[in-house]
Tab-separated table of C-alpha atoms in Angstrom:
chain	number	residue	atom	x	y	z
A	625	UNK	CA	-48.808	22.189	21.870
A	626	UNK	CA	-46.876	19.851	24.132
A	627	UNK	CA	-44.108	19.513	21.553
A	628	UNK	CA	-43.961	23.297	21.214
A	629	UNK	CA	-43.533	23.736	24.966
A	630	UNK	CA	-40.909	21.000	24.972
A	631	UNK	CA	-38.979	22.719	22.181
A	632	UNK	CA	-39.278	26.077	23.928
A	633	UNK	CA	-37.888	24.674	27.177
A	634	UNK	CA	-35.101	22.894	25.286
A	635	UNK	CA	-34.193	26.094	23.457
A	636	UNK	CA	-34.282	28.111	26.685
A	637	UNK	CA	-32.023	25.620	28.443
A	638	UNK	CA	-29.591	25.679	25.537
A	639	UNK	CA	-29.594	29.485	25.621
A	640	UNK	CA	-28.827	29.484	29.340
A	641	UNK	CA	-26.043	26.955	28.734
A	642	UNK	CA	-24.525	29.163	26.021
A	643	UNK	CA	-24.591	32.246	28.257
A	644	UNK	CA	-23.240	30.261	31.196
A	645	UNK	CA	-20.514	28.876	28.960
A	646	UNK	CA	-19.534	32.402	27.928
A	647	UNK	CA	-19.268	33.511	31.534
A	648	UNK	CA	-17.378	30.370	32.529
A	649	UNK	CA	-14.963	30.791	29.630
A	650	UNK	CA	-14.245	34.255	30.966
A	651	UNK	CA	-13.126	32.888	34.292
A	652	UNK	CA	-11.206	30.074	32.632
A	653	UNK	CA	-9.219	32.281	30.211
A	654	UNK	CA	-8.439	34.718	32.986
A	655	UNK	CA	-6.434	32.171	34.947
A	656	UNK	CA	-2.948	32.708	33.609
A	657	UNK	CA	-2.274	36.284	34.522
A	658	UNK	CA	0.517	38.349	35.931
A	659	UNK	CA	-0.850	40.017	39.034
A	660	UNK	CA	1.038	42.465	41.214
A	661	UNK	CA	3.791	44.865	40.192
A	662	UNK	CA	6.507	45.187	37.584
A	663	UNK	CA	9.680	46.452	39.224
A	664	UNK	CA	12.560	48.275	37.573
A	665	UNK	CA	15.732	46.180	37.791
A	666	UNK	CA	17.870	48.679	35.855
A	667	UNK	CA	19.285	48.575	32.310
A	668	UNK	CA	15.763	48.672	30.875
A	669	UNK	CA	14.684	45.392	32.438
A	670	UNK	CA	11.629	44.829	34.624
A	671	UNK	CA	10.521	41.903	36.737
A	672	UNK	CA	7.265	40.721	38.220
A	673	UNK	CA	6.661	40.995	41.959
A	674	UNK	CA	3.510	40.114	43.853
A	675	UNK	CA	4.071	43.063	46.207
A	676	UNK	CA	6.569	45.898	46.553
A	677	UNK	CA	8.272	47.662	49.410
A	678	UNK	CA	8.839	51.384	48.687
A	679	UNK	CA	11.955	51.260	50.878
A	680	UNK	CA	13.622	49.053	48.261
A	681	UNK	CA	13.528	51.795	45.642
A	682	UNK	CA	17.027	53.285	45.179
A	683	UNK	CA	16.796	56.623	43.335
A	684	UNK	CA	19.617	55.862	40.905
A	685	UNK	CA	17.540	56.198	37.728
A	686	UNK	CA	15.051	58.867	36.613
A	687	UNK	CA	12.550	56.197	35.523
A	688	UNK	CA	9.668	54.865	37.689
A	689	UNK	CA	10.735	52.304	40.283
A	690	UNK	CA	7.697	50.098	39.739
A	691	UNK	CA	4.402	49.819	37.923
A	692	UNK	CA	1.158	48.563	39.372
A	693	UNK	CA	-0.604	46.055	37.113
A	694	UNK	CA	-4.144	47.269	36.435
A	695	UNK	CA	-5.142	44.687	33.858
A	696	UNK	CA	-3.543	41.338	34.822
A	697	UNK	CA	-5.201	39.386	32.004
A	698	UNK	CA	-3.276	41.453	29.470
A	699	UNK	CA	0.145	41.016	31.042
A	700	UNK	CA	1.788	37.710	30.159
A	701	UNK	CA	3.763	35.962	32.891
A	702	UNK	CA	7.434	36.229	31.919
A	703	UNK	CA	10.846	36.058	33.564
A	704	UNK	CA	11.518	39.690	32.664
A	705	UNK	CA	10.071	42.505	30.597
A	706	UNK	CA	11.779	45.059	28.359
A	707	UNK	CA	11.272	48.822	28.489
A	708	UNK	CA	9.510	48.632	25.102
A	709	UNK	CA	7.025	46.106	26.475
A	710	UNK	CA	6.410	48.296	29.510
A	711	UNK	CA	5.827	51.274	27.232
A	712	UNK	CA	3.259	49.293	25.272
A	713	UNK	CA	1.520	48.128	28.468
A	714	UNK	CA	1.422	51.677	29.780
A	715	UNK	CA	0.110	53.150	26.524
A	716	UNK	CA	-2.730	50.633	26.680
A	717	UNK	CA	-3.532	51.558	30.259
A	718	UNK	CA	-2.697	48.128	31.648
A	719	UNK	CA	-0.096	49.363	34.149
A	720	UNK	CA	0.351	52.521	36.162
A	721	UNK	CA	3.767	53.964	37.188
A	722	UNK	CA	4.700	54.612	40.827
A	723	UNK	CA	5.457	58.126	41.967
A	724	UNK	CA	8.976	57.204	43.086
A	725	UNK	CA	11.800	56.825	40.583
A	726	UNK	CA	14.766	54.494	40.765
A	727	UNK	CA	15.845	50.868	40.680
A	728	UNK	CA	14.195	48.221	42.790
A	729	UNK	CA	16.772	46.466	44.944
A	730	UNK	CA	14.941	43.335	46.002
B	1287	UNK	CA	-14.709	-22.152	-6.140
B	1288	UNK	CA	-18.291	-21.386	-7.038
B	1289	UNK	CA	-19.039	-20.820	-3.353
B	1290	UNK	CA	-16.154	-18.394	-3.046
B	1291	UNK	CA	-17.341	-16.375	-6.026
B	1292	UNK	CA	-20.819	-16.279	-4.531
B	1293	UNK	CA	-19.470	-15.060	-1.180
B	1294	UNK	CA	-17.416	-12.338	-2.872
B	1295	UNK	CA	-20.482	-11.146	-4.750
B	1296	UNK	CA	-22.491	-11.012	-1.533
B	1297	UNK	CA	-19.625	-9.136	0.143
B	1298	UNK	CA	-19.502	-6.592	-2.687
B	1299	UNK	CA	-23.265	-6.144	-2.513
B	1300	UNK	CA	-23.131	-5.604	1.267
B	1301	UNK	CA	-20.290	-3.104	0.770
B	1302	UNK	CA	-22.328	-1.247	-1.830
B	1303	UNK	CA	-25.367	-1.131	0.450
B	1304	UNK	CA	-23.236	0.015	3.374
B	1305	UNK	CA	-21.624	2.707	1.242
B	1306	UNK	CA	-25.003	3.911	0.013
B	1307	UNK	CA	-26.314	3.890	3.578
B	1308	UNK	CA	-23.236	5.746	4.835
B	1309	UNK	CA	-23.566	8.310	2.069
B	1310	UNK	CA	-27.241	8.673	2.845
B	1311	UNK	CA	-26.523	9.058	6.567
B	1312	UNK	CA	-23.761	11.593	5.851
B	1313	UNK	CA	-25.904	13.632	3.476
B	1314	UNK	CA	-28.740	13.604	6.025
B	1315	UNK	CA	-26.421	14.816	8.768
B	1316	UNK	CA	-24.910	17.489	6.518
B	1317	UNK	CA	-28.376	18.702	5.576
B	1318	UNK	CA	-29.348	18.777	9.256
B	1319	UNK	CA	-26.187	20.774	10.014
B	1320	UNK	CA	-26.836	23.168	7.125
B	1321	UNK	CA	-30.404	23.713	8.285
B	1322	UNK	CA	-29.290	24.296	11.859
B	1323	UNK	CA	-26.335	26.492	10.913
B	1324	UNK	CA	-28.172	29.848	11.199
B	1325	UNK	CA	-29.253	29.000	14.734
B	1326	UNK	CA	-25.757	27.809	15.573
B	1327	UNK	CA	-24.405	31.154	14.354
B	1328	UNK	CA	-26.955	32.980	16.526
B	1329	UNK	CA	-25.776	31.049	19.585
B	1330	UNK	CA	-22.192	31.694	18.514
B	1331	UNK	CA	-22.882	35.423	18.554
B	1332	UNK	CA	-24.520	35.079	21.979
B	1333	UNK	CA	-21.461	33.260	23.337
B	1334	UNK	CA	-19.043	35.756	21.810
B	1335	UNK	CA	-20.889	38.818	23.089
B	1336	UNK	CA	-21.485	37.511	26.607
B	1337	UNK	CA	-17.798	36.546	26.796
B	1338	UNK	CA	-16.356	39.844	25.564
B	1339	UNK	CA	-19.040	42.017	27.177
B	1340	UNK	CA	-18.592	40.498	30.609
B	1341	UNK	CA	-14.815	40.665	30.281
B	1342	UNK	CA	-14.968	44.361	29.428
B	1343	UNK	CA	-17.327	45.071	32.331
B	1344	UNK	CA	-15.030	43.213	34.731
B	1345	UNK	CA	-12.235	45.610	33.793
B	1346	UNK	CA	-14.356	48.581	32.831
B	1347	UNK	CA	-11.873	51.178	34.144
B	1348	UNK	CA	-9.068	49.714	32.047
B	1349	UNK	CA	-11.402	49.654	29.049
B	1350	UNK	CA	-12.331	53.319	29.598
B	1351	UNK	CA	-8.680	54.315	30.124
B	1352	UNK	CA	-7.688	52.480	26.944
B	1353	UNK	CA	-10.462	54.116	24.931
B	1354	UNK	CA	-9.568	57.563	26.254
B	1355	UNK	CA	-6.175	57.258	24.512
B	1356	UNK	CA	-7.713	56.545	21.121
B	1357	UNK	CA	-7.926	59.650	18.915
B	1358	UNK	CA	-11.443	60.831	17.938
B	1359	UNK	CA	-13.289	58.412	20.223
B	1360	UNK	CA	-11.287	59.406	23.329
B	1361	UNK	CA	-13.772	62.090	24.338
B	1362	UNK	CA	-16.541	59.510	24.500
B	1363	UNK	CA	-14.439	56.984	26.425
B	1364	UNK	CA	-16.790	56.809	29.414
B	1365	UNK	CA	-19.883	56.390	27.248
B	1366	UNK	CA	-18.215	53.750	25.069
B	1367	UNK	CA	-16.681	52.079	28.128
B	1368	UNK	CA	-20.064	51.381	29.691
B	1369	UNK	CA	-22.201	51.357	26.534
B	1370	UNK	CA	-20.413	48.735	24.433
B	1371	UNK	CA	-20.191	45.968	27.067
B	1372	UNK	CA	-23.764	46.643	28.225
B	1373	UNK	CA	-24.983	46.445	24.634
B	1374	UNK	CA	-23.011	43.252	24.056
B	1375	UNK	CA	-24.525	41.587	27.128
B	1376	UNK	CA	-28.027	42.752	26.209
B	1377	UNK	CA	-27.665	41.385	22.671
B	1378	UNK	CA	-26.250	38.101	23.993
B	1379	UNK	CA	-29.255	37.637	26.303
B	1380	UNK	CA	-31.715	38.476	23.500
B	1381	UNK	CA	-29.964	36.068	21.115
B	1382	UNK	CA	-30.135	33.291	23.699
B	1383	UNK	CA	-33.862	33.711	24.341
B	1384	UNK	CA	-35.980	30.857	22.994
B	1385	UNK	CA	-38.060	33.069	20.683
B	1386	UNK	CA	-37.118	33.007	17.001
B	1387	UNK	CA	-38.555	36.464	16.300
B	1388	UNK	CA	-36.522	38.037	19.138
B	1389	UNK	CA	-33.394	36.236	17.924
B	1390	UNK	CA	-33.927	37.580	14.417
B	1391	UNK	CA	-34.475	41.141	15.677
B	1392	UNK	CA	-31.368	40.937	17.909
B	1393	UNK	CA	-29.231	39.457	15.144
B	1394	UNK	CA	-29.436	42.621	13.068
B	1395	UNK	CA	-27.830	44.978	15.630
B	1396	UNK	CA	-25.371	42.187	16.499
B	1397	UNK	CA	-24.133	42.056	12.917
B	1398	UNK	CA	-24.115	45.863	12.658
B	1399	UNK	CA	-22.042	46.015	15.873
B	1400	UNK	CA	-19.622	43.502	14.356
B	1401	UNK	CA	-19.399	45.793	11.316
B	1402	UNK	CA	-18.583	48.748	13.588
B	1403	UNK	CA	-15.855	46.688	15.287
B	1404	UNK	CA	-14.411	45.864	11.849
B	1405	UNK	CA	-14.392	49.563	10.942
B	1406	UNK	CA	-12.606	50.347	14.202
B	1407	UNK	CA	-10.099	47.507	13.722
B	1408	UNK	CA	-9.337	48.586	10.158
B	1409	UNK	CA	-8.774	52.200	11.237
B	1410	UNK	CA	-6.572	51.143	14.147
B	1411	UNK	CA	-4.517	48.690	12.087
B	1412	UNK	CA	-3.847	51.377	9.478
B	1413	UNK	CA	-3.151	54.374	11.717
B	1414	UNK	CA	-2.094	52.903	15.091
B	1415	UNK	CA	-0.599	49.457	14.442
B	1416	UNK	CA	1.403	49.449	17.703
B	1417	UNK	CA	-1.665	49.807	19.902
B	1418	UNK	CA	-3.572	46.757	21.112
B	1419	UNK	CA	-7.329	46.603	21.300
B	1420	UNK	CA	-9.432	46.301	24.442
B	1421	UNK	CA	-11.664	43.662	22.939
B	1422	UNK	CA	-12.002	41.418	25.954
B	1423	UNK	CA	-10.435	38.119	27.001
B	1424	UNK	CA	-8.348	35.985	24.660
B	1425	UNK	CA	-9.514	38.041	21.682
B	1426	UNK	CA	-7.170	40.800	22.888
B	1427	UNK	CA	-4.209	38.516	22.342
B	1428	UNK	CA	-4.870	38.427	18.572
B	1429	UNK	CA	-2.919	40.788	16.344
B	1430	UNK	CA	-4.849	43.269	14.221
B	1431	UNK	CA	-4.877	41.117	11.061
B	1432	UNK	CA	-5.989	37.925	12.843
B	1433	UNK	CA	-8.605	39.888	14.723
B	1434	UNK	CA	-9.838	41.475	11.502
B	1435	UNK	CA	-10.144	38.073	9.784
B	1436	UNK	CA	-11.919	36.680	12.857
B	1437	UNK	CA	-14.437	39.524	12.830
B	1438	UNK	CA	-14.924	39.342	9.053
B	1439	UNK	CA	-15.759	35.639	9.370
B	1440	UNK	CA	-18.320	36.449	12.051
B	1441	UNK	CA	-19.754	39.240	9.919
B	1442	UNK	CA	-20.121	36.868	6.967
B	1443	UNK	CA	-21.699	34.231	9.195
B	1444	UNK	CA	-24.085	36.815	10.628
B	1445	UNK	CA	-25.197	37.991	7.190
B	1446	UNK	CA	-25.673	34.366	6.126
B	1447	UNK	CA	-27.782	33.668	9.234
B	1448	UNK	CA	-29.968	36.757	8.655
B	1449	UNK	CA	-30.583	35.798	5.018
B	1450	UNK	CA	-31.255	32.170	5.855
B	1451	UNK	CA	-33.610	32.968	8.722
B	1452	UNK	CA	-35.531	35.470	6.580
B	1453	UNK	CA	-35.780	32.905	3.777
B	1454	UNK	CA	-37.091	30.303	6.224
B	1455	UNK	CA	-39.705	32.787	7.452
B	1456	UNK	CA	-40.825	33.485	3.882
B	1457	UNK	CA	-41.111	29.776	3.147
B	1458	UNK	CA	-43.113	29.206	6.334
B	1459	UNK	CA	-45.433	32.116	5.467
B	1460	UNK	CA	-46.093	30.657	2.009
B	1461	UNK	CA	-46.973	27.215	3.388
């Protein structure tokens, strides 16, 4: 009986550790993420910005001036992003385009 | 000279004993691992489902938005968006409980859910190879083929664990 209780407690503790590990792994893998906005730098190139100023949008292109990142864990941190990458991010619902079009000047 | 020969013989004998002992120890450990493998798989499922389920719930709106763009299942995006991660977390908790019977009952839907994921992955990889899945955490970074292999391995492991646990139950019942 005592051994049974001991095993039960051991098993319960291990179960809690497994669940806790799963939750902790979630926080750990979510560390390297690109948070903020992807701004249009023209010629099909985009860059990461932590915040954007709408005044910096120059309406020289009919494409969105910036995209808000909705799912940071899915956007890798890079120097720049191509239009094809942005299209893929948008089709997956990871970014959302701004209402203003143009090139970001800053 | 005679002494040296004697020492060599003793050395060889010790080596032989050590090798036999090592082999015995190794076989014992392997047997222990094999016996514990089904339970390890159960905990593996619990870890996997709590990880992906919680990740999906953390970004539930993105998950729903992503599902809404998938043909056929798009109309059920909201239901799937909340249902799948909730089910994953529920199964993970049940699998981590210290009751063998509950684990066994929860393992069945866990393996079936893995089968459904495989069906979804296969369909997506054939018809929409450019889309990425909303599978939660680092698993999303896998390409379709890697993800499919990963899930197939888990499915195989799950089936093995179910069979092994049922066999163990039968053996226990006979004793």
